CSV table of C-alpha atoms and ligand atoms in Angstrom, one decimal:
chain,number,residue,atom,x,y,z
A,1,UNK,CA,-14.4,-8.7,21.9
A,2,UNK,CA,-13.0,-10.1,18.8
A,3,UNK,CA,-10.2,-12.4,18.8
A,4,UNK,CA,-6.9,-11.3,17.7
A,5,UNK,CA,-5.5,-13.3,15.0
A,6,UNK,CA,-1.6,-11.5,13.9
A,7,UNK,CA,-0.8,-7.7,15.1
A,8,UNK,CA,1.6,-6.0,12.6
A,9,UNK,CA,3.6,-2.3,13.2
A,10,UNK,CA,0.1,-0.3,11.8
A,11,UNK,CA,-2.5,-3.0,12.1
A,12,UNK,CA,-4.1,-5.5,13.9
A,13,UNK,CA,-6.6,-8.3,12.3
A,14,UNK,CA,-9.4,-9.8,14.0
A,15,UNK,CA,-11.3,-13.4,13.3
A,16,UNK,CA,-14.8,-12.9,13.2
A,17,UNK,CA,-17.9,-15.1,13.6
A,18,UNK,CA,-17.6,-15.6,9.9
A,19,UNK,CA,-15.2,-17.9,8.6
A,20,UNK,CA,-14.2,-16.1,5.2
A,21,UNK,CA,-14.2,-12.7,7.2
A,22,UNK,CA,-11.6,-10.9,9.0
A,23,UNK,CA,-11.7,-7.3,10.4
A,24,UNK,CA,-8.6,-4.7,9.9
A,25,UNK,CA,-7.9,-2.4,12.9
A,26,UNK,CA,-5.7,0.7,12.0
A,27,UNK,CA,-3.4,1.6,15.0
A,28,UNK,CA,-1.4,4.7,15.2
A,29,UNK,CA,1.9,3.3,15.0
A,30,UNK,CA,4.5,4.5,12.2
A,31,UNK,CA,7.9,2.5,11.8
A,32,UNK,CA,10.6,2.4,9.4
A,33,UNK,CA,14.1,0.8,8.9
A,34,UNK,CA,12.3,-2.6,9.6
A,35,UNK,CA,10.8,-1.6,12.8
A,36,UNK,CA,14.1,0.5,14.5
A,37,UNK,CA,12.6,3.9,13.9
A,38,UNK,CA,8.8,3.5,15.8
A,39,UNK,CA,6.7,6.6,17.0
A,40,UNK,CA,3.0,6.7,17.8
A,41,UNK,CA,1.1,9.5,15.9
A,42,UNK,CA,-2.1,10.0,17.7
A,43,UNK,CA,-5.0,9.4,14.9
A,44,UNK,CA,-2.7,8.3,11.8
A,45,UNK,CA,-4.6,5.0,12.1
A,46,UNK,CA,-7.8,7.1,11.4
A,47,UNK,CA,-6.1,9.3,8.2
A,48,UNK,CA,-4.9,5.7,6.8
A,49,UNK,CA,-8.4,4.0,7.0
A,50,UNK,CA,-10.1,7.3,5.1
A,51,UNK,CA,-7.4,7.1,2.5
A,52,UNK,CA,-6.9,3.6,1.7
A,53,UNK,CA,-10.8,3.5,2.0
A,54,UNK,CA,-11.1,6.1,-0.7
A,55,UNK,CA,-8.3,4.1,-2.8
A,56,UNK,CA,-10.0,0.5,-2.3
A,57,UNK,CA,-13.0,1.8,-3.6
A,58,UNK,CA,-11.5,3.5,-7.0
A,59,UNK,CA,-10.0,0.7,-7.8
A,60,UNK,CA,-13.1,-1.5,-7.1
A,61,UNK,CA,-15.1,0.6,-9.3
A,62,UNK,CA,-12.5,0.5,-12.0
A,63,UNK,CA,-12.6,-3.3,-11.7
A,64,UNK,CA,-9.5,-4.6,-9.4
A,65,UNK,CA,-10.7,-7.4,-7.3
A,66,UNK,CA,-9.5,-6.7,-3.6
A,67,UNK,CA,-10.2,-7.7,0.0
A,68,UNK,CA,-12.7,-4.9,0.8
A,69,UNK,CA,-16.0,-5.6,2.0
A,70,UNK,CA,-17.2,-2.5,4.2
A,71,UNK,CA,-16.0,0.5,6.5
A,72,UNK,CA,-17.0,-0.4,9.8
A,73,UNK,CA,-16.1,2.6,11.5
A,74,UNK,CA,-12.8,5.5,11.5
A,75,UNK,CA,-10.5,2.6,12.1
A,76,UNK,CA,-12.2,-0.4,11.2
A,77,UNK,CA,-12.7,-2.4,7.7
A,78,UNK,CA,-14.6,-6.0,7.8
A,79,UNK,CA,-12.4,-7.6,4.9
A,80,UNK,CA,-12.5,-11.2,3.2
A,81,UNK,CA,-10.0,-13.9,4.7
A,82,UNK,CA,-7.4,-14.1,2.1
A,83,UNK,CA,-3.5,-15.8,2.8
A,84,UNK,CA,-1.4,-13.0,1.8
A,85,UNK,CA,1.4,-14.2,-0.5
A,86,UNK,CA,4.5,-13.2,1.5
A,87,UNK,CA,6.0,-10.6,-1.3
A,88,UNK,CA,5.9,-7.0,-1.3
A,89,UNK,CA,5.3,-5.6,-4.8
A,90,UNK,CA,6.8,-2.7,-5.9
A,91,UNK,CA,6.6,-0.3,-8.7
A,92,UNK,CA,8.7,2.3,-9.1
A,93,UNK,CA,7.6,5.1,-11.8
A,94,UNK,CA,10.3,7.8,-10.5
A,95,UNK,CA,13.9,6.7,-9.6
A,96,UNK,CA,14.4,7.0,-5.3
A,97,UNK,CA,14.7,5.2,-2.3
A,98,UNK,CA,16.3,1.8,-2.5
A,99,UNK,CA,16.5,1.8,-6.0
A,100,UNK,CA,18.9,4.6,-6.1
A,101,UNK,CA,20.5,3.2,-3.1
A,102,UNK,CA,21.3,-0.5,-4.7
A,103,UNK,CA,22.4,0.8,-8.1
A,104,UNK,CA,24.1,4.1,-7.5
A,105,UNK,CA,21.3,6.1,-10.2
A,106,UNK,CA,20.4,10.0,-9.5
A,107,UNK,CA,17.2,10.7,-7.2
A,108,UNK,CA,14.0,12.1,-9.2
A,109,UNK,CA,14.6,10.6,-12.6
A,110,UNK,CA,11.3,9.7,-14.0
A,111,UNK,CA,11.4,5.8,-15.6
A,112,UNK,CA,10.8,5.0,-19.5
A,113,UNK,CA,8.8,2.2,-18.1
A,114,UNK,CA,7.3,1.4,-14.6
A,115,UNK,CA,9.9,-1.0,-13.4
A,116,UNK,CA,7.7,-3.9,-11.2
A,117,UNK,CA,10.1,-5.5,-8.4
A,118,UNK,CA,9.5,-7.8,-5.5
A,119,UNK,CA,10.6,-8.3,-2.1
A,120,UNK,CA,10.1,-11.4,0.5
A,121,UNK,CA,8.5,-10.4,3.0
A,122,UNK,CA,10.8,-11.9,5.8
A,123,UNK,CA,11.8,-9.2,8.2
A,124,UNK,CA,14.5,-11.6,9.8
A,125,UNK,CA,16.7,-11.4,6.1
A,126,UNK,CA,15.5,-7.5,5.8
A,127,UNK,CA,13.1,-8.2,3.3
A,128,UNK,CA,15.3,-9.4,0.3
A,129,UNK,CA,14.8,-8.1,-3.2
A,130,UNK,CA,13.3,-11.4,-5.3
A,131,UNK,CA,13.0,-12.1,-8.9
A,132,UNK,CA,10.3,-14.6,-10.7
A,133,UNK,CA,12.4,-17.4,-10.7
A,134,UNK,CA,13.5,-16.9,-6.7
A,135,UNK,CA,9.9,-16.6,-5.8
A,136,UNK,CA,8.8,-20.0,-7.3
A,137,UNK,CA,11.8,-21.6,-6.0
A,138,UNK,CA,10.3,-20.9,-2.6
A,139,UNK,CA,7.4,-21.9,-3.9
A,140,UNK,CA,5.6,-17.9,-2.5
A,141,UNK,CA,3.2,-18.1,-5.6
A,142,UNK,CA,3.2,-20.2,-8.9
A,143,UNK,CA,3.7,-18.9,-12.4
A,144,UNK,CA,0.3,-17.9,-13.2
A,145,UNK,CA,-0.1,-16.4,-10.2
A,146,UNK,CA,2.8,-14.2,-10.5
A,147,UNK,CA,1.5,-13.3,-14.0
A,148,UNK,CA,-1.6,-12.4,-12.8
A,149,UNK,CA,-0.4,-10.3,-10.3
A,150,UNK,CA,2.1,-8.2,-12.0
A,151,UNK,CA,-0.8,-7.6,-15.0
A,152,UNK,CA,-3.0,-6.7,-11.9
A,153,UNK,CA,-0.1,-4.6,-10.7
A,154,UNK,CA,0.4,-2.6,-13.3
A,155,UNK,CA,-3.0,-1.9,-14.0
A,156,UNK,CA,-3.3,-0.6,-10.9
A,157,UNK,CA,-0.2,1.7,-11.2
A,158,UNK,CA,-2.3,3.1,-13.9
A,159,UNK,CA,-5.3,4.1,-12.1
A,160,UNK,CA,-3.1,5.2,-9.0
A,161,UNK,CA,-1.1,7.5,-10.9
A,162,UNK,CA,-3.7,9.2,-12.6
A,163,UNK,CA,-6.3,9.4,-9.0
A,164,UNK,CA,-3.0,10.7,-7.7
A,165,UNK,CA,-2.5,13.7,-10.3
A,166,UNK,CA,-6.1,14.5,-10.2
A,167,UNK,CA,-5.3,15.2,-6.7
A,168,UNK,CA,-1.9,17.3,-8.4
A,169,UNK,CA,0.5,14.4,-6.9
A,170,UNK,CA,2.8,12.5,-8.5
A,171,UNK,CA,3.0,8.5,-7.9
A,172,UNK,CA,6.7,7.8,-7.4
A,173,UNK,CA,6.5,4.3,-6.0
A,174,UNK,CA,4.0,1.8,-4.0
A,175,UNK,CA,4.1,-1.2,-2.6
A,176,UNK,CA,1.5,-3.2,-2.6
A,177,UNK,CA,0.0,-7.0,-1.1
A,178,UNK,CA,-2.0,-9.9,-2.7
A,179,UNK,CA,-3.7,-12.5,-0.8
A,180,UNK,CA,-5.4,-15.7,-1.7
A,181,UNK,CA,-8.9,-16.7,-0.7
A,182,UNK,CA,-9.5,-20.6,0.0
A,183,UNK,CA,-11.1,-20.6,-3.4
A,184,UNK,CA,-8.2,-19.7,-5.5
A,185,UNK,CA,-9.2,-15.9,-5.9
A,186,UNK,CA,-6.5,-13.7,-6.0
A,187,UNK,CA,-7.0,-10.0,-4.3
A,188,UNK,CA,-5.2,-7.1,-3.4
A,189,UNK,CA,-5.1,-6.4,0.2
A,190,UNK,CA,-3.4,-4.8,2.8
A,191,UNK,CA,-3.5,-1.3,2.4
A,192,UNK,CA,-2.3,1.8,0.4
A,193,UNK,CA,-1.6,5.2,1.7
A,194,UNK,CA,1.2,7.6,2.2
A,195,UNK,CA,2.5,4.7,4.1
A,196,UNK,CA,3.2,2.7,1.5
A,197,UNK,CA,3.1,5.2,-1.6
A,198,UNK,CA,5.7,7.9,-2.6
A,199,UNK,CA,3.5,10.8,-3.5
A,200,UNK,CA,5.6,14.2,-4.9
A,201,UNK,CA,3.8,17.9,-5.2
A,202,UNK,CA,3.5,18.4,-9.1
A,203,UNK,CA,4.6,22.0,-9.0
A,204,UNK,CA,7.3,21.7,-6.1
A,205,UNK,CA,8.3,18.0,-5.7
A,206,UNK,CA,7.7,18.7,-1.8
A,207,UNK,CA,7.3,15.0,-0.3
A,208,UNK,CA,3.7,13.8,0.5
A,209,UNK,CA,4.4,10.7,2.3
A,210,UNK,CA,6.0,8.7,4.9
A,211,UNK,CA,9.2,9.6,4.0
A,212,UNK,CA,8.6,13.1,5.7
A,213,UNK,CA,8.7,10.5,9.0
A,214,UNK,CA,11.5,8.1,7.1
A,215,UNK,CA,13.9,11.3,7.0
A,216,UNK,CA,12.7,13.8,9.6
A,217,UNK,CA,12.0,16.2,7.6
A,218,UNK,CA,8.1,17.5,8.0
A,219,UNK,CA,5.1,16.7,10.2
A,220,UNK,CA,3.3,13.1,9.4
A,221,UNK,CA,0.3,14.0,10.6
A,222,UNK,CA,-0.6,17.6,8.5
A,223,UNK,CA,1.1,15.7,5.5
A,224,UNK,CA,-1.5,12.7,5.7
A,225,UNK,CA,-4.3,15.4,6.3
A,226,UNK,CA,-3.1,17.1,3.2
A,227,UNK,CA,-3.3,14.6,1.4
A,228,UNK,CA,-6.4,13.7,2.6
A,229,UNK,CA,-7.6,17.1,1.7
A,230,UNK,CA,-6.5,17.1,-1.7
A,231,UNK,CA,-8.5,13.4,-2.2
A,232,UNK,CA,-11.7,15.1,-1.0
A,233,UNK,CA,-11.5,18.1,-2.8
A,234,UNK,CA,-11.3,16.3,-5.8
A,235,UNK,CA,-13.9,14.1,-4.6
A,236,UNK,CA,-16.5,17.1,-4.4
A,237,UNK,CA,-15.1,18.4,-8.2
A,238,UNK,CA,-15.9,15.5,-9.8
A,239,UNK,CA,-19.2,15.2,-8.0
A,240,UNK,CA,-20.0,18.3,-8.8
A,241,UNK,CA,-19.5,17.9,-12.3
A,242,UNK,CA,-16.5,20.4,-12.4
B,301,5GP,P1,12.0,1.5,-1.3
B,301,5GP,O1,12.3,0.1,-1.8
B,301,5GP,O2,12.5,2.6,-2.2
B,301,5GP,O3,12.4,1.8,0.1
B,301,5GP,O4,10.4,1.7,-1.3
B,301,5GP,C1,9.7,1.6,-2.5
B,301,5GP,C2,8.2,1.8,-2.2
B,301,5GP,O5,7.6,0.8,-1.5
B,301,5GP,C3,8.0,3.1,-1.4
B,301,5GP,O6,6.8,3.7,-1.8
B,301,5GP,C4,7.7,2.6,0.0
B,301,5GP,O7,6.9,3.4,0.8
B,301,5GP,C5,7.2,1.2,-0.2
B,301,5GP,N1,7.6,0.2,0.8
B,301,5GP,C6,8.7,-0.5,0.7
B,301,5GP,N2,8.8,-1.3,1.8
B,301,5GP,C7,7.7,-1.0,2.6
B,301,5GP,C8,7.2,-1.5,3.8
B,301,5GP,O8,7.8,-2.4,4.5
B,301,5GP,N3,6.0,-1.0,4.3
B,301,5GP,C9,5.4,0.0,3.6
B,301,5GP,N4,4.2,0.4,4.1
B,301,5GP,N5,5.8,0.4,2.4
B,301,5GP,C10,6.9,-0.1,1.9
């Protein structure tokens, strides 16, 4: 058995017998409010490995370097070792959540511009909105870093949103993770699901996403698999030239 390096609320890495290779075990554990809401969904691990599988790959094809190497199995990806910058990057195309929280602005509102925040990832503070300036001051990432990242962010928000409508969804937010591999290469890792996207029908703006769990107000599990559905429908269209 591998050894276990960290174990997060939804994941669990492994060190391997390769140095610059790590492998990603899904578990079936959702949480929010920092970890004070926790229930165990038997196979969401599964549902978020097919779909951030599906994801990783699109954007790989499209040309976003990330931390993917292979699907090992349902819950299982072999990954490259990267140090994940400790900053939760957010972009917001359609006002909710947090944002509407902080600044008192109406629910549903869909932005001018994608607005691109950050967070420090600290659980212990409650994961602290950060600006540019804050996050060099802690020295989480330099300034070319952080430039690369928010271009890579927002090219990414791009390709997201229109994978997303294909599938007749609309991207309302996601956070994403970078990491840094030992030679300087900067990838996006982690994952990204309906874990850590806000995903609204086009037709009915009924909620795709964890929120149905955040809120109480549907079933995880036949939310993840419709949303699964949806990416594999599309899937067979477009590989069968419809
Ligand atoms: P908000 O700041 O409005 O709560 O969240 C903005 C977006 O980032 C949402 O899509 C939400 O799912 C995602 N997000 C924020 N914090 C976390 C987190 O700790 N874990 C995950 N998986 N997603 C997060």
């Amino acid at each position: 058995m591998a050894e276990l390096l960290y174990e997060g609320k939804a994941k669990q890495v492994y060190l391997t017998d390769k140095e610059d290779e790590y492998i990603i075990h899904y578990k079936d554990d959702a949480t929010a409010g920092n970890g004070v809401k926790h229930e165990q969904f038997a196979g969401k691990g599964v549902l978020n490995n097919t779909m951030s599988c599906i994801i990783f790959d699109m954007l790989e094809e499209a040309g976003i370097k990330t931390h993917m190497i292979e699907k090992i199995n349902e819950r299982d990806i072999r990954v490259k070792k990267v140090e994940i910058f400790p900053l939760e990057i957010i972009v917001r195309n359609i006002t909710t959540g947090s944002f509407c929280k902080r600044l008192g602005v109406s629910e549903g509102v869909t932005l001018d511009e994608p607005i691109f925040e950050m967070s420090y990832k600290n659980d212990e503070y409650g994961d602290p909105l950060i600006n540019d300036d804050h996050a060099m001051a802690l020295k989480l990432v330099t300034r070319e870093e952080l430039t690369y990242i928010k271009e890579t962010t927002l090219k990414i928000n791009e390709l997201l949103k229109d994978f997303f409508l294909s599938t007749n969804l609309k991207l309302v937010d996601f956070k994403i993770e970078f990491g840094k591999t030992k030679d300087g290469d900067i990838l996006l890792a982690d994952e990204i699901s309906p874990d850590s996207c806000r995903l609204w029908d086009v037709d009915t703006n009924q909620k795709y996403d964890k929120d149905v769990f955040r809120q109480d107000i549907g079933n995880l599990i036949e939310t993840y698999k419709a949303v699964l559905a949806r990416m594999e429908k599309n899937n067979k269209e477009i590989n069968n030239g419809l």
